[in-house]
XYZ file of C-alpha atoms in Angstrom:
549
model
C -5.942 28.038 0.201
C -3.178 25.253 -0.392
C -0.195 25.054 1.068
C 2.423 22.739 2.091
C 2.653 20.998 5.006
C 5.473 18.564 4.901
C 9.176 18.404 3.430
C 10.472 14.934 4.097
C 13.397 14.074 2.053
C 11.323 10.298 0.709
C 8.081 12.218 0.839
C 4.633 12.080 2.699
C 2.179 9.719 0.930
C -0.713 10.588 3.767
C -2.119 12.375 6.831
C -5.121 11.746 8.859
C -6.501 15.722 10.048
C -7.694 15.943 13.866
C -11.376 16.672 14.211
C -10.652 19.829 15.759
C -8.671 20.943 12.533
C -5.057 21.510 14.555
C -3.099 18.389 13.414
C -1.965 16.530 11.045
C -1.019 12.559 11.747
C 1.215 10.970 9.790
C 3.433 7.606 9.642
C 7.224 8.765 10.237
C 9.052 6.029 8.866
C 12.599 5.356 7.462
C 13.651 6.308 4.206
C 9.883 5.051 2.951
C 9.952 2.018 4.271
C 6.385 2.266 6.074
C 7.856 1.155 9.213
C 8.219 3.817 11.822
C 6.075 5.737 14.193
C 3.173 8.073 13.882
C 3.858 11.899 14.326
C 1.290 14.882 14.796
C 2.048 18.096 12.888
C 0.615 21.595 14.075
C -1.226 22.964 10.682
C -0.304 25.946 12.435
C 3.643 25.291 12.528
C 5.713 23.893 13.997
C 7.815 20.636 14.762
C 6.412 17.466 14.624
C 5.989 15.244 17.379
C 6.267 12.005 17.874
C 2.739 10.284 19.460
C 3.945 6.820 20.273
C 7.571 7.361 21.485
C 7.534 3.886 24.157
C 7.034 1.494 21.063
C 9.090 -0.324 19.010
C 8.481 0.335 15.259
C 5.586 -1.025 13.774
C 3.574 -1.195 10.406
C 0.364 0.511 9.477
C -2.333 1.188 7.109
C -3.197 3.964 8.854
C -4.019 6.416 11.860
C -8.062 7.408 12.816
C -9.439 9.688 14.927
C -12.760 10.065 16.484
C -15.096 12.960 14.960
C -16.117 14.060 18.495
C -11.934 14.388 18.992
C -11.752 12.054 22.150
C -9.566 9.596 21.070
C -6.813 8.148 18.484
C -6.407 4.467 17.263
C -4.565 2.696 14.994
C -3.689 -0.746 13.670
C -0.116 -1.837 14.249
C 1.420 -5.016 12.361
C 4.878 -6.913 13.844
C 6.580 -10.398 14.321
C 3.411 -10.576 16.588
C 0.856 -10.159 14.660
C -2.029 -7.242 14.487
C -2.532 -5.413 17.507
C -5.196 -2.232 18.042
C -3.441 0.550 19.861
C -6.293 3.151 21.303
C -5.663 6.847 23.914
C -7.762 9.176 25.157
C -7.000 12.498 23.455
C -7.855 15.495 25.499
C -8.573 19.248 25.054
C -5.666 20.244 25.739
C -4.520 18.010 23.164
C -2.715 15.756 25.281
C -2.900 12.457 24.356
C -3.271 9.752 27.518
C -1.261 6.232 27.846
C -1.512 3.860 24.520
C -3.456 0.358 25.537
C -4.240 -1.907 23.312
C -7.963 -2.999 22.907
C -7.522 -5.982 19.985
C -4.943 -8.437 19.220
C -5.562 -10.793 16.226
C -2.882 -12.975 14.017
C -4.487 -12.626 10.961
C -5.187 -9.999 8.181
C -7.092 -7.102 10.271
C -7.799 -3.472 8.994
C -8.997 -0.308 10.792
C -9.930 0.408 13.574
C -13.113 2.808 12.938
C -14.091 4.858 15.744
C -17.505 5.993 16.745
C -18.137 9.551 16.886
C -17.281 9.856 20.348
C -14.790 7.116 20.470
C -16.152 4.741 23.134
C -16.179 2.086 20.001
C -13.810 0.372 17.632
C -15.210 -1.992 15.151
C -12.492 -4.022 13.825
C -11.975 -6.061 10.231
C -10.587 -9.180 10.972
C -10.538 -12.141 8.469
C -9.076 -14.375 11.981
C -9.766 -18.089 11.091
C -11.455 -17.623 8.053
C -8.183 -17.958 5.541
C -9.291 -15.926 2.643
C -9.962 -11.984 2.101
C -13.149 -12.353 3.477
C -13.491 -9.842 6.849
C -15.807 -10.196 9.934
C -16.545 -7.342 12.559
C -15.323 -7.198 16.090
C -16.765 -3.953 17.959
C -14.353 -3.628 20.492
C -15.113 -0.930 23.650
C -12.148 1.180 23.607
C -11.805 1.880 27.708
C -12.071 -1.617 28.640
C -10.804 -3.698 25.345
C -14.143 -6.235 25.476
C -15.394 -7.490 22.758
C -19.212 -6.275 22.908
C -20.327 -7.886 19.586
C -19.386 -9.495 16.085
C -20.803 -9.365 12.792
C -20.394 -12.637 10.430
C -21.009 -13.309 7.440
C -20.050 -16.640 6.367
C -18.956 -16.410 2.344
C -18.985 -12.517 2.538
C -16.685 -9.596 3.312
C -17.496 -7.006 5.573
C -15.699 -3.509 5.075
C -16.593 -0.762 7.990
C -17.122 3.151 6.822
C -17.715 5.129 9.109
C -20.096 5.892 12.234
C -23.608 8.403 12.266
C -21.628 11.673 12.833
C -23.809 12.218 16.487
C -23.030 11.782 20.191
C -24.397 8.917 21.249
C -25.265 7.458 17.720
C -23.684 3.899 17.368
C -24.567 3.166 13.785
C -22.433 2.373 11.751
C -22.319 2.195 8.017
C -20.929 -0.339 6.415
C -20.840 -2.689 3.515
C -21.442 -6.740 2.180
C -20.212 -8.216 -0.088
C -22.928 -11.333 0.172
C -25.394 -10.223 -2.627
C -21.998 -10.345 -5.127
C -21.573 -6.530 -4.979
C -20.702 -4.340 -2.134
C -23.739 -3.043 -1.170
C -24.377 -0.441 2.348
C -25.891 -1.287 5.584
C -26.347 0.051 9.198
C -24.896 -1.967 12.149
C -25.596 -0.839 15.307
C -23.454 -2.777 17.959
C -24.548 -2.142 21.487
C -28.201 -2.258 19.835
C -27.485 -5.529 18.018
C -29.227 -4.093 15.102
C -28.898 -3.959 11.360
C -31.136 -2.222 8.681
C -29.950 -2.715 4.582
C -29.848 0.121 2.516
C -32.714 -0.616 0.006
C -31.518 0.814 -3.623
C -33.543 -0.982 -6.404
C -32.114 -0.994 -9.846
C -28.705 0.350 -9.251
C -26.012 -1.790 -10.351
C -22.645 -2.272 -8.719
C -20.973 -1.887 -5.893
C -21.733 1.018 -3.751
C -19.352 2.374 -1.258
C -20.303 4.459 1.484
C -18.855 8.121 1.146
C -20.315 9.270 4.254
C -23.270 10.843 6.274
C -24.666 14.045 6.329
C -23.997 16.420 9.435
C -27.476 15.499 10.717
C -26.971 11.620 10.395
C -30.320 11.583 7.858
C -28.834 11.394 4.523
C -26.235 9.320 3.493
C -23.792 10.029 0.324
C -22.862 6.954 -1.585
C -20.709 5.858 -4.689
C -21.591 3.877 -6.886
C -18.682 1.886 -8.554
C -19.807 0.220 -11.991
C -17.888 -1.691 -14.267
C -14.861 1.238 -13.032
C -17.813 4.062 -13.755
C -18.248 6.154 -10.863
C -21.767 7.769 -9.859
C -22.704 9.939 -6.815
C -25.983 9.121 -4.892
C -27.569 10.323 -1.883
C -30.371 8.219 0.225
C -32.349 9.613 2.634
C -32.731 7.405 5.409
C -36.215 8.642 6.255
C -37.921 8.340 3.252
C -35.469 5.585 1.493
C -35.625 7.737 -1.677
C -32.411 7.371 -3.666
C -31.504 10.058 -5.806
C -28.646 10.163 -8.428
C -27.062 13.025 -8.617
C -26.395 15.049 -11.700
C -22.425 16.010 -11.678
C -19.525 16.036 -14.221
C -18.824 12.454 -16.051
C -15.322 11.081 -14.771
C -14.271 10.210 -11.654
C -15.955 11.501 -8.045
C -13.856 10.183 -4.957
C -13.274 11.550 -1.341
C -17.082 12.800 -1.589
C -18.464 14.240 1.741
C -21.266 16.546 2.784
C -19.864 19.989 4.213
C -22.213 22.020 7.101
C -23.173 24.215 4.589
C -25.059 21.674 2.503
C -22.896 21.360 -0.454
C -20.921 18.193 -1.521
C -17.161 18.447 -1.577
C -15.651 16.270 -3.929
C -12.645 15.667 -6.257
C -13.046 15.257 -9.582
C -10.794 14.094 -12.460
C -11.122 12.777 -16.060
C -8.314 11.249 -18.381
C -7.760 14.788 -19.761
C -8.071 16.851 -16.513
C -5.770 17.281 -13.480
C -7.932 16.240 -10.126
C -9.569 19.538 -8.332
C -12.018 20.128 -5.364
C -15.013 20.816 -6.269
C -18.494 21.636 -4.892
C -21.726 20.186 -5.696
C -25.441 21.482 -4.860
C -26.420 19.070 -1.897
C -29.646 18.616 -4.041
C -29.203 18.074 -7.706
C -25.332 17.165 -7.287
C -24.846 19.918 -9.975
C -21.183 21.838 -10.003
C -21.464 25.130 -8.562
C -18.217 25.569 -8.386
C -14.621 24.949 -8.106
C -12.792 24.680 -4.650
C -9.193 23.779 -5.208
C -8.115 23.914 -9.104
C -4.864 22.368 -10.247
C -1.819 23.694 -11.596
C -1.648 24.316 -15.188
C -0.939 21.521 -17.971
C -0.649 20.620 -21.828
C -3.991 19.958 -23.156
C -4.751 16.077 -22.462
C -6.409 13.079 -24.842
C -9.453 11.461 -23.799
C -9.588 8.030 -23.276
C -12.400 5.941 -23.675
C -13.976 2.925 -21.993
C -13.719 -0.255 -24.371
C -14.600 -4.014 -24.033
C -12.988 -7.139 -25.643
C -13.503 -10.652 -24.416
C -11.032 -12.833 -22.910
C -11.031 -16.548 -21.794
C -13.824 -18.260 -19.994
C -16.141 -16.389 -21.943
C -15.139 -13.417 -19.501
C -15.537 -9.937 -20.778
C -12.663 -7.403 -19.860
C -13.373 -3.777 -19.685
C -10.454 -1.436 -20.295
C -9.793 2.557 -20.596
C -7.885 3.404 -24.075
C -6.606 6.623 -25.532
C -5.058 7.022 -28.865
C -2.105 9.487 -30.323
C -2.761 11.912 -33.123
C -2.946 10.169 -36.845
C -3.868 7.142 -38.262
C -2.800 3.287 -36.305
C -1.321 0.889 -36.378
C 0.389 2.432 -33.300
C 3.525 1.236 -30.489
C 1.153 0.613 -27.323
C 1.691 0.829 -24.009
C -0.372 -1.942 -22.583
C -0.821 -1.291 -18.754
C -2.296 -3.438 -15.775
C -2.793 -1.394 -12.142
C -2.012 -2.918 -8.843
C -3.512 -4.288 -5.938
C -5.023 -6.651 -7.586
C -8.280 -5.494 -5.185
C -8.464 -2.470 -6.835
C -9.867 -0.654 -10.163
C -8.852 2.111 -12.813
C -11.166 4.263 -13.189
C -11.118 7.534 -15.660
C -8.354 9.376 -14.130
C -6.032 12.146 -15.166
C -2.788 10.153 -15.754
C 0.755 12.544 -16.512
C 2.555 8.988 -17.435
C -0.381 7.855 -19.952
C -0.668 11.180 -20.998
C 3.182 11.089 -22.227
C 3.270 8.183 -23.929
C 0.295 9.809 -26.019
C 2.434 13.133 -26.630
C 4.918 10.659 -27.855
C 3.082 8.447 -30.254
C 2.034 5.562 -28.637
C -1.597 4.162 -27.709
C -2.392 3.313 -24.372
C -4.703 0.955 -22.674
C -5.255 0.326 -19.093
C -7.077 -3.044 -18.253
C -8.994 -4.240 -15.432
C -7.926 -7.240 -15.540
C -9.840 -10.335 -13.403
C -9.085 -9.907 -9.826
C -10.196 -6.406 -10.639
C -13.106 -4.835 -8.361
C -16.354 -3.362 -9.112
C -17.296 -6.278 -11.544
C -18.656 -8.014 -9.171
C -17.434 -10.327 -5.913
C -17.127 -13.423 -8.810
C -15.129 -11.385 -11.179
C -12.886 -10.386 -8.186
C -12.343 -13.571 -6.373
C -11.650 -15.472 -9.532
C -8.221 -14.988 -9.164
C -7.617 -16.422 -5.591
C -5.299 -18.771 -4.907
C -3.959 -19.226 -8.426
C -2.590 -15.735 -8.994
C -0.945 -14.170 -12.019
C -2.806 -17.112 -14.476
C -6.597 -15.694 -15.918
C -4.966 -12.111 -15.737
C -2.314 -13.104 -18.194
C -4.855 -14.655 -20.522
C -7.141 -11.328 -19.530
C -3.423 -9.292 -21.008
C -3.178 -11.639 -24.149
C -6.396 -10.845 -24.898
C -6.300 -7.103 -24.750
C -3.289 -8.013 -27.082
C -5.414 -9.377 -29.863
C -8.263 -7.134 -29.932
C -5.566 -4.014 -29.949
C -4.317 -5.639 -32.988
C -7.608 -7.213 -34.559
C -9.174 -3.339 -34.415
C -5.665 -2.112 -36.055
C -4.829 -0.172 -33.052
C -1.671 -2.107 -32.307
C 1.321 -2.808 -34.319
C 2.116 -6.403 -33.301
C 5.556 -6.234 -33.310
C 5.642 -3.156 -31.334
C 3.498 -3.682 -28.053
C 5.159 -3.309 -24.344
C 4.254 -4.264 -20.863
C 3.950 -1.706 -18.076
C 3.014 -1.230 -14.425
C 3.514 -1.399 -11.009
C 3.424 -2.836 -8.046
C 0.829 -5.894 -8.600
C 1.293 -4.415 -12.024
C 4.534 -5.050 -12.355
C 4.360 -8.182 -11.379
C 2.011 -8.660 -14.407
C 4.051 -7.283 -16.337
C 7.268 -10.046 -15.262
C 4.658 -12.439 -15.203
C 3.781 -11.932 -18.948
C 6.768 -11.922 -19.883
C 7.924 -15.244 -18.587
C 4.417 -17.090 -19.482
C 3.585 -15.874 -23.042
C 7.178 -14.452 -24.205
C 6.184 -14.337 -27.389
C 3.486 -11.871 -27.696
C 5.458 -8.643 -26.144
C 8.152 -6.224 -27.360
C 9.539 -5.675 -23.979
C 8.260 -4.490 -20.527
C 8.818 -2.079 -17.622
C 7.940 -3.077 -14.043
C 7.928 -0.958 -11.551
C 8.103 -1.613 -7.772
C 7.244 -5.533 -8.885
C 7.475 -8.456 -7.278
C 9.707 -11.271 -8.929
C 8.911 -14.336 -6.171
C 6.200 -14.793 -3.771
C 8.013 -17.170 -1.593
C 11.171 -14.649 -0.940
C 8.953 -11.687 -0.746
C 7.097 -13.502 2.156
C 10.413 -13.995 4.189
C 11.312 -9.821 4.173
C 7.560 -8.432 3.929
C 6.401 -6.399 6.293
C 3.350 -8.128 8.526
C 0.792 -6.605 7.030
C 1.061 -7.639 3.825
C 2.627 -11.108 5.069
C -1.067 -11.180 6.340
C -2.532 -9.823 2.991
C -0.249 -13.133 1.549
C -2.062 -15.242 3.652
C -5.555 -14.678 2.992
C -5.174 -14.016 -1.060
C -3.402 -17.351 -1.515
C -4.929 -19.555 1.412
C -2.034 -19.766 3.116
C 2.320 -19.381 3.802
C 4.241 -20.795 1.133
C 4.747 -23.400 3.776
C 1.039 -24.688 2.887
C 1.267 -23.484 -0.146
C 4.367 -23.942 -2.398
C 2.711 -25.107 -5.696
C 0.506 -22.463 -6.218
C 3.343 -19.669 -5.046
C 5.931 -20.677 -7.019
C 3.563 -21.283 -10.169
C 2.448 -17.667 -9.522
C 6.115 -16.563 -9.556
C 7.950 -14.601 -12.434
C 11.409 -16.072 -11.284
C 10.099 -19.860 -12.247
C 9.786 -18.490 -16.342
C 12.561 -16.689 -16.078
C 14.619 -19.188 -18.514
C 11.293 -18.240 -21.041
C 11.807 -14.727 -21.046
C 12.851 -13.201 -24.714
C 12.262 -9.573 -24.322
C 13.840 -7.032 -22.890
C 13.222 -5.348 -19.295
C 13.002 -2.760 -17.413
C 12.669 -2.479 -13.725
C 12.289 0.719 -11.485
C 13.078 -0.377 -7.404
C 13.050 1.070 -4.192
C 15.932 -0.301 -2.373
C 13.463 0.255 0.949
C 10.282 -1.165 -0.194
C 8.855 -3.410 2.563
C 5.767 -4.569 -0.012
C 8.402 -5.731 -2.710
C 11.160 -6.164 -0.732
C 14.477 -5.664 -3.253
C 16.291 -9.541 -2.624
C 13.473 -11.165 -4.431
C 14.500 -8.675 -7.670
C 17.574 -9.276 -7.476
C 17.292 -12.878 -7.574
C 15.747 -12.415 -10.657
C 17.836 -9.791 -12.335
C 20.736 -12.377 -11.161
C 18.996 -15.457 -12.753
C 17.690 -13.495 -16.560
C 21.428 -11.979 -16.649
C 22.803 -15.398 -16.445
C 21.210 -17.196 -19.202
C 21.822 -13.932 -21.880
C 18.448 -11.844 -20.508
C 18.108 -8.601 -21.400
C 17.628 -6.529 -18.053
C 17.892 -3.177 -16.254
C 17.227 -2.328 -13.076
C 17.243 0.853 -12.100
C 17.269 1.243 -7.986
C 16.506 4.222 -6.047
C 16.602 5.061 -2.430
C 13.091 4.790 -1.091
C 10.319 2.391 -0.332
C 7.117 1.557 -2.469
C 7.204 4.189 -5.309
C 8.645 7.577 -5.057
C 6.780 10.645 -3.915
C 9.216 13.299 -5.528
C 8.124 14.688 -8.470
C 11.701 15.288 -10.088
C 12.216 11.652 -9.329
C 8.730 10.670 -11.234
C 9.887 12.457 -13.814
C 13.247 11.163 -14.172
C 11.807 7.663 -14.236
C 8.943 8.356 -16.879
C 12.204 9.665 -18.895
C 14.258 6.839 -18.498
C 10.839 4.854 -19.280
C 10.371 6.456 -22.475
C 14.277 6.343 -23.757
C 13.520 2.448 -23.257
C 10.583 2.055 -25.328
C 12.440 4.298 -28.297
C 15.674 1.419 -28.151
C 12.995 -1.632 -28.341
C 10.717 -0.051 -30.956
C 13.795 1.010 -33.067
């Protein structure tokens, strides 16, 4: 059964559930800013309540919660730096005084708690000046450190812990053989055992454990392909299991023996399903979506770019015969990937006659840690050649009419898609950025510490240390270059694009005869209302029609 639990005027982007089932936690914050303070919901009803009334407000990625349902942490970013709050939770659901058991000045992510929350293991990338993460496992009662894990050259990303009392392992991943590839860490034990899975390609990210702790359920992340498979920790067999093609995420073993997961393609709406713990077969559906129009499929395509670099990208195509207007899209992050997903805006621009291609462009993951890390340092440079490219083989197939190809995106996106614009002006009908940054150096001075810290590490350093490579990575330094036309979507309370860097550059295009609209709204990064989305994909589409004619 689905039902609604929140009705916040900007929206609820995510909750973390108790172990016990009886509350939600979630990030109140102002207006969708993402600073604020977490709350608890009852699932039952009720009012929420606020779980860290005494502090200031802070910025987080996000709220945990032991499975044994002993204890809360959470990672809180300010003018101070990272700091690891961690209570006792108890079964009366009262939640003890907030210490905190870390304090770093760097990047950090987590905290992941053990299953019966006496341990925190900690990501911190403290003195290393790049995204590259170490572990600190941190005893929650007393705050000491009790071990680290480093890996000089690699990055370290925690999972989760063996779902037993008493179990300290912890599952984890590398990044050291070029992939991410699974391991057990055991802290107090000081010992480590690799996951052994010959022939299979990739990255593979840790989906979680089996109620027993025996069997692990893994993902493995391809070249943006996604494949379940489950080890067995006693035998090391690795099986691959045999479910729908498209994309698997939020997979986890239920007490029943099935495998929950949701699953989506380019032409079907994400649903729960369930999956025989065994052959990974569908048996089921758990959660189906709403109803909509019959989708395209896209397919997975490959065109090479500069460096002798191959670029993988997902295309779908309109009814009738090309040249068509395309959409040419690049996701944020960049530490992320598109995968085949059900997408409502690609899916309208192919109800309205234009091709559409999604690229995963360099800085992209799952292509390996070289593929990924190309990029550092000298951002928004190989994944504009990576964009040109996609440009000519669109064309060279007959896919694309040349005149008629526009930029899109957001977020990290969107700054592609400014970035484009300014660099190689003359390859693009137009462009619409959403949520985008314009300058890296006046987006540092009003972004929120976490991703002042994300900054940091990505570039190797403040603009302070280093202004070159900032303000080459900038939009607003080719503004003066720009010829087409533009349209931005912005959240006047975004604390990851903060809104006086865009309109420095609306300010600076408008004065030298620029074409450019932005189009603000009141909330933070993206909106979360569905009339809103709409509304935007509308004005997104009236936009294309003017520059295509």
């Amino acid at each position: 059964e689905l039902r609604q639990l929140t009705d916040r005027e900007r929206g609820t982007p995510g909750a973390t559930i108790s172990a016990d089932g009886r509350h939600a936690y979630f990030l109140d914050d102002e207006r969708g800013n993402e600073i604020g303070h977490y709350a608890r919901l009852p699932l039952t009803g009720g009012p929420a309540e606020d779980i860290t009334p005494d502090l200031p407000p802070y910025n987080s990625f996000g709220l945990t919660a032991s499975a044994g349902g002993g204890r809360l942490a959470f990672m809180a970013a300010g003018p101070e730096g990272f700091q690891v709050y961690s209570a006792p939770l108890a079964a009366d659901h009262a939640i003890g005084p907030w210490q905190v058991i870390w304090r770093g000045t760097a990047l950090a992510l987590g905290p992941t708690l053990s299953h019966d929350g006496d341990l925190a293991v900690v990501e911190s990338t403290e003195g290393i000046g790049k995204l590259e993460a170490f572990f600190e496992a941190v005893d929650t009662t007393s705050g000491s450190v009790i071990a680290r894990l480093v890996e000089p050259g690699a990055n370290l990303s925690a999972a989760a812990f063996a779902p037993l009392p008493g179990d300290g392992r912890l599952l984890a991943t590398s990044s050291a053989s070029g992939f991410n590839r699974p391991f057990l860490w055991d802290p107090r034990r000081g010992t480590r055992k690799e996951i052994d899975l010959p022939g299979i390609e990739g990255d593979i990210r840790p989906a979680g454990w089996s109620p027993d702790g025996r069997r692990l359920l893994l993902t493995q992340v391809f070249q943006a392909k996604t494949t379940l498979l489950v080890a067995d920790l006693d035998s090391g067999r690795v099986d691959r299991l045999d479910h729908p093609a498209g994309t698997l995420s939020s997979a986890r073993f239920t007490a029943g023996g099935e495998i929950f997961s949701v699953w989506q393609d380019a032409a079907h709406p994400a649903r729960l399903i369930a999956l025989d713990g065994q052959t990974g077969r569908q048996t089921r559906t758990v959660l189906a979506p709403g109803q909509v129009p019959p989708g395209r499929p896209w397919r997975s395509v490959t065109f090479p770019s500069t460096d002798d670099v191959t670029i993988q990208g997902w295309l779908g195509v309109p009814e009738g015969a090309g040249p068509f207007p395309v959409i040419l899209e690049t996701h944020g992050g960049p530490t992320a990937v598109m995968t085949e997903v059900f997408s409502p805006s690609a899916q309208a621009w192919l109800d309205h006659g234009f091709a559409f291609l999604s690229i995963n462009y360099r800085g992209s993951t799952t292509f390996g840690k070289a593929f990924e890390e190309s990029i550092w340092g000298r951002l928004g440079s190989v994944e504009i050649d990576d964009m040109a490219a996609a440009r000519d083989w669109l064309v060279g197939e007959g896919i694309a009419d040349p005149e008629k190809i526009l930029l899109t995106g957001g977020s990290y996106g969107g700054y592609l898609t400014l970035q484009a614009l300014g660099r190689r002006p003359d390859l693009w009908a137009g462009g619409m950025a959403a949520v985008a940054i314009a300058d890296w150096t006046l987006m540092y001075e009003d972004l929120a510490e976490t991703l002042r810290g994300y900054m940091r590490a990505i570039f190797g350093g403040t603009p302070e240390e280093k202004p070159e490579a900032m303000r080459a990575a900038s939009p607003l330094t080719y503004v003066d270059r720009v010829r087409a036309p533009i349209l931005v979507i912005q959240g006047r309370n975004d604390t990851r694009c903060p809104s006086r860097q865009m309109e420095i550059y609306e300010d600076r295009l408008k004065a030298r005869g620029g074409e450019i609209e932005v189009h603000w709204f009141d909330a933070g990064h993206g909106s979360y209302e569905n009339e809103q989305r709409i509304a935007f994909m509308e004005r997104m589409l009236r936009f294309a029609y003017q520059v295509i004619g």
